[in-house]
Short mmCIF file of C-alpha atoms and ligand atoms in Angstrom, two decimals:
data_model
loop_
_atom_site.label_atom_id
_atom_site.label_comp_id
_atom_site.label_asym_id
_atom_site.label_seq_id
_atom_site.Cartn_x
_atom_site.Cartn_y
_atom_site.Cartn_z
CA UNK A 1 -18.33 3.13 4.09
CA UNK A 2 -18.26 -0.25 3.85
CA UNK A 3 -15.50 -3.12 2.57
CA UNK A 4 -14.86 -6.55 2.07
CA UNK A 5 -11.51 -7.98 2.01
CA UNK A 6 -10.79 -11.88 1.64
CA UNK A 7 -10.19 -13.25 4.83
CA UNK A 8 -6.44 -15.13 4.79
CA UNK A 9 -6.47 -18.78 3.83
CA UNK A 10 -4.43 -20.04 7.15
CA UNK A 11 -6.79 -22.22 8.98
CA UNK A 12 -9.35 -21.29 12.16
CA UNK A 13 -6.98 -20.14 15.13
CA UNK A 14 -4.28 -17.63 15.11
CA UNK A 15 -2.32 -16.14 17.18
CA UNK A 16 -2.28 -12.26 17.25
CA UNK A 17 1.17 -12.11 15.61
CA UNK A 18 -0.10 -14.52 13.07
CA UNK A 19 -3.07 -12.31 12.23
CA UNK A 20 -1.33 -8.93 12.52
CA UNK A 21 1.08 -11.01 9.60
CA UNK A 22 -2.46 -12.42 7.77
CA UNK A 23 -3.08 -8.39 7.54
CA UNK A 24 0.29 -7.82 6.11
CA UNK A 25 -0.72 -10.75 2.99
CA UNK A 26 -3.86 -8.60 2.52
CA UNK A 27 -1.91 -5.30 2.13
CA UNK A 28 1.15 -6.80 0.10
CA UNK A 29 -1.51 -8.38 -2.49
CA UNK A 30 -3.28 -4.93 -2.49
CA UNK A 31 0.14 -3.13 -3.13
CA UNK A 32 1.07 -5.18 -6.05
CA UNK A 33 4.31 -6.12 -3.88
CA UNK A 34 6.62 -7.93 -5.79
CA UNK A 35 7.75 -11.97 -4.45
CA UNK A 36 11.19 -10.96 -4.40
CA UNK A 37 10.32 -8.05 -1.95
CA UNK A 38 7.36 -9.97 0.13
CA UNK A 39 10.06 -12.56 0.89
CA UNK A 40 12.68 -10.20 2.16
CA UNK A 41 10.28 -8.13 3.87
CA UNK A 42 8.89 -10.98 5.65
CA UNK A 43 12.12 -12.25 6.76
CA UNK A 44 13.85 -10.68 10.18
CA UNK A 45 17.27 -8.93 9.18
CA UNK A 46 19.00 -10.51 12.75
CA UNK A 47 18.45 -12.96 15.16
CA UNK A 48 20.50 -12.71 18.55
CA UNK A 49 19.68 -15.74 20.93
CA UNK A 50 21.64 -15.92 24.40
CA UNK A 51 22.34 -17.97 27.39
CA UNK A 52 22.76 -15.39 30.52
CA UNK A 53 24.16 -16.90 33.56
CA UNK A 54 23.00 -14.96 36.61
CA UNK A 55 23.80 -15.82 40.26
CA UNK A 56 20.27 -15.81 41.93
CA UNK A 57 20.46 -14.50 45.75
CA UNK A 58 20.72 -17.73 47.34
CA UNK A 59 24.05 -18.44 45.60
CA UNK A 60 22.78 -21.12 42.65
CA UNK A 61 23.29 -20.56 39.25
CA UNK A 62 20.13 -20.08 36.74
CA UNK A 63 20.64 -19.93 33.06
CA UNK A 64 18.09 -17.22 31.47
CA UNK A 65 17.40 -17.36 27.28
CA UNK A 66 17.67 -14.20 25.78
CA UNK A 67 16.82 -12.87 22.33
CA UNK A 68 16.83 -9.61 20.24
CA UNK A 69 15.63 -9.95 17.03
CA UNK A 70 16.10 -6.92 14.54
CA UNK A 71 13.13 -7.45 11.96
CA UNK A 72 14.17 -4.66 9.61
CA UNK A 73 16.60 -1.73 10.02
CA UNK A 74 15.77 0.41 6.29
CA UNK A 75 14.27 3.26 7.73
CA UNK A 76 16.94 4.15 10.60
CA UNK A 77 17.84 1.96 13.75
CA UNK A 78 15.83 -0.29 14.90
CA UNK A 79 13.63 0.49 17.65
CA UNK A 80 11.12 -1.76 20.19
CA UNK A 81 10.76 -3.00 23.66
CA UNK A 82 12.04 -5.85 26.04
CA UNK A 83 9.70 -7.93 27.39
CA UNK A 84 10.56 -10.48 30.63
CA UNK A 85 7.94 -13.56 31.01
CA UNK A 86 7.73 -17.17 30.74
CA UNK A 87 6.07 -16.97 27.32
CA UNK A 88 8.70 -15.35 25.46
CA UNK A 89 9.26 -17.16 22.27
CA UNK A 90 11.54 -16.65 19.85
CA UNK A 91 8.18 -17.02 17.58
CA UNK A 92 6.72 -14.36 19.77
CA UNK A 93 9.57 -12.28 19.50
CA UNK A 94 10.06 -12.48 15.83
CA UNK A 95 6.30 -11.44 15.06
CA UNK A 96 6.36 -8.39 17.55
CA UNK A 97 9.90 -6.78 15.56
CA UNK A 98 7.63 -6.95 12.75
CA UNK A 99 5.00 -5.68 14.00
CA UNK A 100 7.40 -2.55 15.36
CA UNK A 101 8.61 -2.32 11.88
CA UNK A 102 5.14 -1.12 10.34
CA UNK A 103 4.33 0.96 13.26
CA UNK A 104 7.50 3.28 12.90
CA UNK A 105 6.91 3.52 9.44
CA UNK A 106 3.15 4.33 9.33
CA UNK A 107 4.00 7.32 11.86
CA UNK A 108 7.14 7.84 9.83
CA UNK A 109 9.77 7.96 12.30
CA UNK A 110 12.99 6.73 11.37
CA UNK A 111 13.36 3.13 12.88
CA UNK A 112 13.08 0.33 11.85
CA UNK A 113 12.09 -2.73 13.71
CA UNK A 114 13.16 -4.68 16.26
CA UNK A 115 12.06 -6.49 20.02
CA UNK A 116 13.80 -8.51 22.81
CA UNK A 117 12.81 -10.79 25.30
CA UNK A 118 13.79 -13.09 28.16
CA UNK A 119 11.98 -15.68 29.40
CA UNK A 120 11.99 -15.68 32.67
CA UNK A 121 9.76 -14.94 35.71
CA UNK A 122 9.98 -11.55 37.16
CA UNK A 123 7.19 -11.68 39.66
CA UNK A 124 8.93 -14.34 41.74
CA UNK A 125 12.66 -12.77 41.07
CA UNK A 126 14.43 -9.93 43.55
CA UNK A 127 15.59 -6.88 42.62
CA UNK A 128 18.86 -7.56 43.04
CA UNK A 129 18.16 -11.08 40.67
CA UNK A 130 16.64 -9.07 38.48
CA UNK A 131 19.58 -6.24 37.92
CA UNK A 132 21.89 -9.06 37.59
CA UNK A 133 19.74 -10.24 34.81
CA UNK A 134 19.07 -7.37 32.94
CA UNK A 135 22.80 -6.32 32.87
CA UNK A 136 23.79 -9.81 32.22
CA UNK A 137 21.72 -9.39 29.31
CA UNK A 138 22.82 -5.83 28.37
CA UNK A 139 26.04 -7.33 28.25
CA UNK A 140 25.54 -10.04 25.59
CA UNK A 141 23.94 -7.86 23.68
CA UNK A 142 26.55 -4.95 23.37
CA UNK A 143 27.44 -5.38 20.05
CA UNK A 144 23.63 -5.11 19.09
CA UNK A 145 22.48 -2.22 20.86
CA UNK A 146 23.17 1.46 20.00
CA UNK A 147 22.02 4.76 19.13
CA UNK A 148 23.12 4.43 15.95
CA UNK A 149 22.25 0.94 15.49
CA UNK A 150 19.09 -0.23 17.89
CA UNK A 151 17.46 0.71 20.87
CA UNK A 152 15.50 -0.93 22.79
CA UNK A 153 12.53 0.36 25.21
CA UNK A 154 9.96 -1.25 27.83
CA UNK A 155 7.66 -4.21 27.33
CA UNK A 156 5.48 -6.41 29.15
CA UNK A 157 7.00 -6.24 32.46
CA UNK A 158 10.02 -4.39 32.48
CA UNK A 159 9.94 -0.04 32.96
CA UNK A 160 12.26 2.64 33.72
CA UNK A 161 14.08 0.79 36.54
CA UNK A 162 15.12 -1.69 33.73
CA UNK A 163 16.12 0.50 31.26
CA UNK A 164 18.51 2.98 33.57
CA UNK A 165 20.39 -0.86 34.30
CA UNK A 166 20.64 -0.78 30.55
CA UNK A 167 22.05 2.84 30.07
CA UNK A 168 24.02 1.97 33.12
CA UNK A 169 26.01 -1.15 31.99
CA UNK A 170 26.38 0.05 27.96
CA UNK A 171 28.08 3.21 28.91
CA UNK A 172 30.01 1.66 31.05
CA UNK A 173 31.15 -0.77 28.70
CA UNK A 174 31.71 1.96 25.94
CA UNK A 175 33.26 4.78 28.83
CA UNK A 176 30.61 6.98 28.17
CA UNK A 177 27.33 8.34 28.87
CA UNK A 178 24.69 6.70 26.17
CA UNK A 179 21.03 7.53 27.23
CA UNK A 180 20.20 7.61 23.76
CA UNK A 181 20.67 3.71 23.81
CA UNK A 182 17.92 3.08 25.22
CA UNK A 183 14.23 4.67 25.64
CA UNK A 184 11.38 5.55 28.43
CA UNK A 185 14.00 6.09 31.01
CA UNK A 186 13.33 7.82 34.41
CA UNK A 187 13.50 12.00 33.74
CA UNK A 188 16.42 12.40 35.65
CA UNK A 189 18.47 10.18 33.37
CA UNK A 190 17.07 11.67 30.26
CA UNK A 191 13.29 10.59 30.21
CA UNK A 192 11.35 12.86 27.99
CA UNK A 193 8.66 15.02 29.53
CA UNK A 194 5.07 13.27 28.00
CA UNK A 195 6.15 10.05 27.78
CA UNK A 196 4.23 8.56 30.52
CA UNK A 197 1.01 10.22 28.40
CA UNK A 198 2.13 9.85 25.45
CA UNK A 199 0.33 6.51 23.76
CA UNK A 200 -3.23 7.45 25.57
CA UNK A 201 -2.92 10.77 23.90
CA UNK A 202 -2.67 9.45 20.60
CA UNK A 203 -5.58 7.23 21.18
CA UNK A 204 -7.49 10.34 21.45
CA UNK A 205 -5.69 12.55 18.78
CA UNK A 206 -6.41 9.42 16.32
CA UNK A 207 -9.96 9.23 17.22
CA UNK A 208 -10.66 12.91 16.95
CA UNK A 209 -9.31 13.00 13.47
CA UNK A 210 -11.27 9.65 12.64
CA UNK A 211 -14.33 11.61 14.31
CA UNK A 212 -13.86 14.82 11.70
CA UNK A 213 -13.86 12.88 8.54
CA UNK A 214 -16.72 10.53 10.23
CA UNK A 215 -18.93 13.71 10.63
CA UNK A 216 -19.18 12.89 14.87
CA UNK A 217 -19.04 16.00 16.63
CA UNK A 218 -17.07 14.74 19.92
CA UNK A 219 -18.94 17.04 22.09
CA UNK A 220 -21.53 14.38 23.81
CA UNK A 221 -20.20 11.67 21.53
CA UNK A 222 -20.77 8.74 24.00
CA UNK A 223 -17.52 6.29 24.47
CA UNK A 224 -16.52 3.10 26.50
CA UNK A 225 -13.11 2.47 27.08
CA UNK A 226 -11.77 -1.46 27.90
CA UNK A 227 -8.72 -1.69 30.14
CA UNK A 228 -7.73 0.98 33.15
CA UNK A 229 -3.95 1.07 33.14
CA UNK A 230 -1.48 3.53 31.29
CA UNK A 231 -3.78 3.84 27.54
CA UNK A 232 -6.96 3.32 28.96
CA UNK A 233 -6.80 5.79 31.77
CA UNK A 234 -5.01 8.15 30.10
CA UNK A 235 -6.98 7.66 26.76
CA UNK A 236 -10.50 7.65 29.05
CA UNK A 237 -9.19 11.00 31.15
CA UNK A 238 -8.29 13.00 27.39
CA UNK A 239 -11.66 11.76 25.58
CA UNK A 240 -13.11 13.20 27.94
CA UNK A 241 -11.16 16.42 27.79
CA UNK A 242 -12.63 16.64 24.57
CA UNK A 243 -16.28 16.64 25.24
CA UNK A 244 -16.94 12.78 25.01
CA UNK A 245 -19.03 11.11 27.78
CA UNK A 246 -17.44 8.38 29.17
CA UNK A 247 -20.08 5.95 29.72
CA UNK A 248 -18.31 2.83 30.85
CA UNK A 249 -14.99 1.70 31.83
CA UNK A 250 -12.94 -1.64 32.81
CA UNK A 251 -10.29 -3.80 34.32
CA UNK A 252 -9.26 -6.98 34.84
CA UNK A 253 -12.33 -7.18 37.68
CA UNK A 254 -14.76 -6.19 34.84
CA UNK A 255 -17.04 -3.42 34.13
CA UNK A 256 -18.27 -0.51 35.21
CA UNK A 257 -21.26 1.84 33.40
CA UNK A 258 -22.94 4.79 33.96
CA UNK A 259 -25.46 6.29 30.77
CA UNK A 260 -25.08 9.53 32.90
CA UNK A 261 -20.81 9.40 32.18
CA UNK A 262 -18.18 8.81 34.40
CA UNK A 263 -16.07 10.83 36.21
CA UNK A 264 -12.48 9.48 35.06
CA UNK A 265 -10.16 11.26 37.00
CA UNK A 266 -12.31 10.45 39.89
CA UNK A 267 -11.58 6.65 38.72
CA UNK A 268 -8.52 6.94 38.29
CA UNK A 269 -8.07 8.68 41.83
CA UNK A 270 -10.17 5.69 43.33
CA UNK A 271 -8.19 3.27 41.41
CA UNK A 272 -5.04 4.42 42.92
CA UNK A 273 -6.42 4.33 46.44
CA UNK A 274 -7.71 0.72 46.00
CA UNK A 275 -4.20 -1.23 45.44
CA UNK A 276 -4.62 -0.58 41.53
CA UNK A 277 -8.13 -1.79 40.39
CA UNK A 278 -11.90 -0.62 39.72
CA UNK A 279 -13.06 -2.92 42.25
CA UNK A 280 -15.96 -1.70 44.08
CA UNK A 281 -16.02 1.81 41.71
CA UNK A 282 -19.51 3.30 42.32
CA UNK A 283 -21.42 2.69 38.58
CA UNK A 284 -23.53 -0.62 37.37
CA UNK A 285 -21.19 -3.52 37.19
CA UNK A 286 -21.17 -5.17 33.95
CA UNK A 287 -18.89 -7.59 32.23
CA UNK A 288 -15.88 -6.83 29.65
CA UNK A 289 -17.96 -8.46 26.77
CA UNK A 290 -20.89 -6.29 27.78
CA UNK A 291 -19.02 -3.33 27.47
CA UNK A 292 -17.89 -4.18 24.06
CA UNK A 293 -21.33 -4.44 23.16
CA UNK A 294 -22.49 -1.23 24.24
CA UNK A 295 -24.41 1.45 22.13
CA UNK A 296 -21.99 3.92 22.21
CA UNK A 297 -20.63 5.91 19.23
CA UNK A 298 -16.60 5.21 20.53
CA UNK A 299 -14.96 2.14 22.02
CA UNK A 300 -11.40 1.83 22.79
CA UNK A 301 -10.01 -1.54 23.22
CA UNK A 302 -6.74 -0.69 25.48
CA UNK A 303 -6.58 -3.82 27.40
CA UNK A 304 -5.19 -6.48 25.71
CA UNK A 305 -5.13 -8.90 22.50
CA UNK A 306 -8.39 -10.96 20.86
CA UNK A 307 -11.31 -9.03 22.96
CA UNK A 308 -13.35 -7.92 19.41
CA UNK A 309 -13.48 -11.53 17.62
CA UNK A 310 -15.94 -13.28 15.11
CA UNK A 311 -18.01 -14.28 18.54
CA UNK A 312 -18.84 -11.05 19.36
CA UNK A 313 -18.32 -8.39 16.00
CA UNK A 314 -22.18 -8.88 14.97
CA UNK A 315 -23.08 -7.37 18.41
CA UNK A 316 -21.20 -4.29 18.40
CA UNK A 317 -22.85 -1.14 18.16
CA UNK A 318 -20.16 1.70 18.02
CA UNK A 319 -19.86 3.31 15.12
CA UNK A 320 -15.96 3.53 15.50
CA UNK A 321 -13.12 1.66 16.98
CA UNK A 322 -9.73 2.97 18.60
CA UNK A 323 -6.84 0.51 18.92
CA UNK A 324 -5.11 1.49 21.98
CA UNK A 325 -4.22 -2.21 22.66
CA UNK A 326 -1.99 -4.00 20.73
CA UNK A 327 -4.07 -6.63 18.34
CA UNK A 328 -7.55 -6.29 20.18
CA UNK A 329 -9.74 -7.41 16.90
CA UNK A 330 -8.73 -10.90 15.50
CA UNK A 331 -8.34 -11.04 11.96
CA UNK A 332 -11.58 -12.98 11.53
CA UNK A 333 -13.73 -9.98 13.16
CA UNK A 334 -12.38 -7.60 10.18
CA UNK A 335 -14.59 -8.30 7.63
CA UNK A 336 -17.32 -8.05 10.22
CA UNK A 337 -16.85 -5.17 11.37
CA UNK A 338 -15.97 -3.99 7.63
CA UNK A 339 -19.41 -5.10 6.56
CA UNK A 340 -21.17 -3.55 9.31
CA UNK A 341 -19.69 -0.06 8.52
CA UNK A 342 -17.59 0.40 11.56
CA UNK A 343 -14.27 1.99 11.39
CA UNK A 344 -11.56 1.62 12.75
CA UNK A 345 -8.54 3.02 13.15
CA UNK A 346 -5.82 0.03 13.67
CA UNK A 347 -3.56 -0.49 16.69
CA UNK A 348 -0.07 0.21 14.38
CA UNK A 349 -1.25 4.03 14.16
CA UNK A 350 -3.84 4.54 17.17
CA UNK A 351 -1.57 3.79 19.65
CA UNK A 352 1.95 4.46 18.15
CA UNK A 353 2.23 7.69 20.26
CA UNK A 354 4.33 5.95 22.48
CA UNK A 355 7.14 5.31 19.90
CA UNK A 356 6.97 8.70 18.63
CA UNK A 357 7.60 10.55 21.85
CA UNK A 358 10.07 7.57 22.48
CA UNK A 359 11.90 8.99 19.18
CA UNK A 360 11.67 12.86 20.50
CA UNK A 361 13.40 11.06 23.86
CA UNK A 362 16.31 10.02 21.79
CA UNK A 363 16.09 13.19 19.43
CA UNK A 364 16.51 15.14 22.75
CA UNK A 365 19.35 12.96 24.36
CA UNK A 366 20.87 13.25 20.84
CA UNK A 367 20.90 17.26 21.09
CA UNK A 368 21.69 17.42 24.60
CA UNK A 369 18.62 19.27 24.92
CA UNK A 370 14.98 18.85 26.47
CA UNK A 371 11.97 19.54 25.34
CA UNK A 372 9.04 21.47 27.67
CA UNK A 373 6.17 18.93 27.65
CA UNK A 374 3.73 21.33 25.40
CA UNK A 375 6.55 20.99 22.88
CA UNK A 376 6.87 17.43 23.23
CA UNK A 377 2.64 17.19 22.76
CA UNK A 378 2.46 19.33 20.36
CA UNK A 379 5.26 17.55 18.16
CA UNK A 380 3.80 14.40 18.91
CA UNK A 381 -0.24 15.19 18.21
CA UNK A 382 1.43 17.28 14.59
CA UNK A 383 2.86 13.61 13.71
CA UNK A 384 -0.24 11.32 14.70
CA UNK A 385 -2.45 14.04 12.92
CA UNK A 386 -0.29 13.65 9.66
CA UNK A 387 -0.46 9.62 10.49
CA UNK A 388 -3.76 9.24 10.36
CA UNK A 389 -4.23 11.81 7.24
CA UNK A 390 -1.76 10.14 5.15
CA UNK A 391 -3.91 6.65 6.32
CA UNK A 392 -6.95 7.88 5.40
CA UNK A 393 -5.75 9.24 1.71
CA UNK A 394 -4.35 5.25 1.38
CA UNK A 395 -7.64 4.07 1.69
CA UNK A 396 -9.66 6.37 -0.44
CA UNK A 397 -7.07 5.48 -2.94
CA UNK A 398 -7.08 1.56 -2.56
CA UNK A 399 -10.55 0.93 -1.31
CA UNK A 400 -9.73 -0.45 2.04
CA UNK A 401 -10.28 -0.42 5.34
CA UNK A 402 -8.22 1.58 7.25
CA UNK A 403 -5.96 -1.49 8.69
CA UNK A 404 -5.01 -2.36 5.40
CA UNK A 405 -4.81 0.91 4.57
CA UNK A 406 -2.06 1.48 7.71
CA UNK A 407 -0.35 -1.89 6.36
CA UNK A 408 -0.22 -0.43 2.65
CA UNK A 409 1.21 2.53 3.77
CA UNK A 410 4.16 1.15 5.57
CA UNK A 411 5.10 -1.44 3.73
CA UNK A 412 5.23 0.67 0.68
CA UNK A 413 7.94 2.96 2.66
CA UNK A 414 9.51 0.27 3.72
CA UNK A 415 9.72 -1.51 0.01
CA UNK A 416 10.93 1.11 -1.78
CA UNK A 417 13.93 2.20 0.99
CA UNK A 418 14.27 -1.67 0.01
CA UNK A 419 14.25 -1.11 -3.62
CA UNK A 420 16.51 2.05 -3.27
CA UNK A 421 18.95 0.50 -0.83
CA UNK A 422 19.43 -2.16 -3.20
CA UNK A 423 19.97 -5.97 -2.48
CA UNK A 424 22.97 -8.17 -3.36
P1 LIG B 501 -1.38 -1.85 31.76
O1 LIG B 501 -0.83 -3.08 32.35
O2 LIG B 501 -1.01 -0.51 32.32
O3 LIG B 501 -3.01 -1.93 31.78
C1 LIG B 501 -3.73 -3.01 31.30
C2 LIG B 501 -5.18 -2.84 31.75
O4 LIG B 501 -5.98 -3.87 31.18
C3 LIG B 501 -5.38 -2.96 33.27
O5 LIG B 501 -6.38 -2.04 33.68
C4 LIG B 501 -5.88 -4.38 33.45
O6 LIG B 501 -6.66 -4.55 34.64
C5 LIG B 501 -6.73 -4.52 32.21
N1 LIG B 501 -6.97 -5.91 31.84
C6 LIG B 501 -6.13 -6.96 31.89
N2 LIG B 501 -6.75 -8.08 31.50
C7 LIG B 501 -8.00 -7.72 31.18
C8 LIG B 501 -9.13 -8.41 30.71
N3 LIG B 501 -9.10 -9.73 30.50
N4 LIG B 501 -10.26 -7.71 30.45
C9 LIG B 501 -10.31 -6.38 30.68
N5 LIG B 501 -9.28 -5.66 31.15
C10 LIG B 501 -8.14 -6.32 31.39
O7 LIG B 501 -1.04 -1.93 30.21
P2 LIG B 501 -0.96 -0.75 29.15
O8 LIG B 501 0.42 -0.23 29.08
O9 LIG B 501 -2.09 0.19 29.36
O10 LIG B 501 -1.18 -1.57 27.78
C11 LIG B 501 -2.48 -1.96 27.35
C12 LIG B 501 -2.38 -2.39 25.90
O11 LIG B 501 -1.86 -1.32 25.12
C13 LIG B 501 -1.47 -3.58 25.61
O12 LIG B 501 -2.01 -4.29 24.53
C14 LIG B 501 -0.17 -2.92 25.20
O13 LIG B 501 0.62 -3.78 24.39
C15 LIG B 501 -0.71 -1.75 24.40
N6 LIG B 501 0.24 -0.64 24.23
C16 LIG B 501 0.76 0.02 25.31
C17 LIG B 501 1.61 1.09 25.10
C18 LIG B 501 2.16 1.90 26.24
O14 LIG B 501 2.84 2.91 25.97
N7 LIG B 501 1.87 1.57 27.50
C19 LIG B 501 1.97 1.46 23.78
C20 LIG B 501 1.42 0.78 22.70
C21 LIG B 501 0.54 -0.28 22.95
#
């Protein structure tokens, strides 16, 4: 199987937002989409910016921006995370709602799209600064949150301490208990069993079903994993589950391989026991871009954006690719990769088990009722199996790549709740 689709016409350098959005041209030309629709599509529904005031612990007062942008609500309420750093853009923000819109509809859940942000720097803020924020921020935002209406979730640097400050202050401010407005809360406070798993275990759901229709028996199947944290461990630790031989993994301090596999939850054990990272981990030391490279038959990007670009596509040898990051191939390695015959299976569905079991978290806090965790997997691996089928089916039919394929698909449920919605 191999494709060649025209690269987009937007100059060298993009930013991953930009190129997840060059990949949405691609698909929309593919899809026959109408200008009317590309324009609305393209467009964010809502844009919420705010000033928060927030008394920091030595008694001065620091002004925080805020945003929430709701990219698209046809599907159901919007859904996405919060992210707190200093490179929070309203760009940035804008881009990533999008990119939450496909990914709920690809996995058909129904949300639509959304993402917040503040800038700000957590790393050198208290606690105490921090709660002040957050509910500061949960505040100005009361009218935009909801079950009903959107609902945010974590992002880059912000987790289930966050989000119970956000339950906290909106049912206070509505007299009520509201778990459902937000999602990946602690279990006590209505946290869904297999959420902490949940994203790592479609990684590996997603590349056992590309695996089937690729003829790879997994048993033996040889894989390298990039990134050790929540979807590479967990991705690593359930590939392996399966028969795979993990041959190499990697953090931030690089590389480690062994042709004879890895132990992962012995990695994982040592990782934990050494302050968070591989350093040190008993296998060959090699670099991240040396891992990429490796003759394996599986790779799974799951550290971070840009690591699989035009630089270093010719050299890889696996015969299939698993997005467990969020944009890890830039949109000029594609056709590369395309060319060469390797698959892959695109971030918006290989690692959208997070959002799903995020959705059966609100389904449950909705019901009043929880899930065991083999209910909550099961559900979950049923929906990423029907994902990646109803993906595959988009490409036989359109001749594409399964990104494009992934972008056809979700755009096309998205266009025609458009078209049957209706627009003034
Ligand atoms: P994490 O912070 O738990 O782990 C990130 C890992 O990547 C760490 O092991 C870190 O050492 C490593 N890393 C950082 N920089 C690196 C580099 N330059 N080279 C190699 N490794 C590097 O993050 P996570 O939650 O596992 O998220 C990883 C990716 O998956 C991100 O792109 C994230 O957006 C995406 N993602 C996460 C989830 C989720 O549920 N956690 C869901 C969907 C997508």
């Amino acid at each position: 199987m191999s494709y060649k689709e025209p690269a987009p016409i937007t100059g060298q350098h993009l930013n991953p937002f930009e190129s997840m959005m060059s990949r949405f041209d691609i698909a929309a030309k593919k899809l026959g989409l109408d200008d009317s629709l590309y324009s609305v599509l393209k467009s964010p529904a809502k844009i919420v910016m705010v000033s928060l005031p927030v008394t920091m612990d030595n008694g001065d007062v620091k002004v925080f921006e805020g945003y929430r942008v709701i990219h698209n609500a046809n599907l159901g309420p919007s859904k996405g995370g919060i992210r707190y750093s200093m490179d929070v853009t309203l760009d940035e923000v804008k881009a990533l709602a999008a990119w939450m819109t496909w990914k709920c509809a690809v996995v058909g859940i129904p949300y639509g799209g959304g993402k917040g942000g503040i800038k700000c720097h957590p790393q050198s803020m208290s606690k105490g600064e921090l709660e002040r924020m957050t509910r500061a921020y949960t505040v100005a935002m009361v009218d935009v949150f909801g079950p009903e209406k959107d609902i945010p979730a974590p992002d880059m640097n912000t987790g289930q301490q966050e989000m119970a400050w956000i339950m906290d202050e909106y049912s206070k401010l509505k007299g009520y208990s509201s778990p459902a407005v937000v999602t990946g809360k602690p279990l006590v406070l209505g946290g869904s069993l297999g959420r902490v798993e949940a994203t790592g275990r479609g990684v590996m759901v997603s590349a056992r079903s590309a695996m089937a229709k690729m003829g790879l028996s997994p048993v033996g199947a040889t894989c390298a994993v990039q990134g050790f944290g929540n979807v590479g461990s967990i991705s690593a630790k359930l590939l392996a589950t399966q028969g795979l031989k993990i041959v190499a993994i990697s953090d931030v301090t690089g590389g480690y391989y062994d042709p004879n596999g890895i132990n992962v939850e012995e990695a994982i054990a040592y990782k934990e026991g050494n302050k968070g990272t591989l350093e040190g981990f008993k296998a060959q030391k090699i670099s991240n871009n040396d891992l990429l490279i490796l003759d394996v038959d599986v790779l799974v990007p799951a550290a971070m954006e840009d690591q699989i670009t035009a630089e270093n596509a010719n050299d890889i040898k696996a015969k299939l690719i698993v997005e467990g990051a969020n944009g890890p191939t830039s949109w000029n390695a594609d056709d590369i990769l395309n060319t060469k015959g390797i698959m892959v299976v695109p971030d918006i569905l290989a690692n959208a088990g997070g959002v799903t079991v995020s959705y059966f978290e609100w389904v449950q806090n909705r019901l009043g009722y929880y899930w065991t965790e083999e209910r909550v997997n099961r559900r979950a691996d049923r929906t990423m199996k029907q994902a990646f089928e109803t993906v595959y089916q988009a490409a036989q039919k359109h001749d594409c790549s399964w990104r494009i394929a992934a972008y056809i698909v979700a755009i096309d449920k998205v266009a025609n709740t458009q078209k049957l919605r209706g627009v003034f």
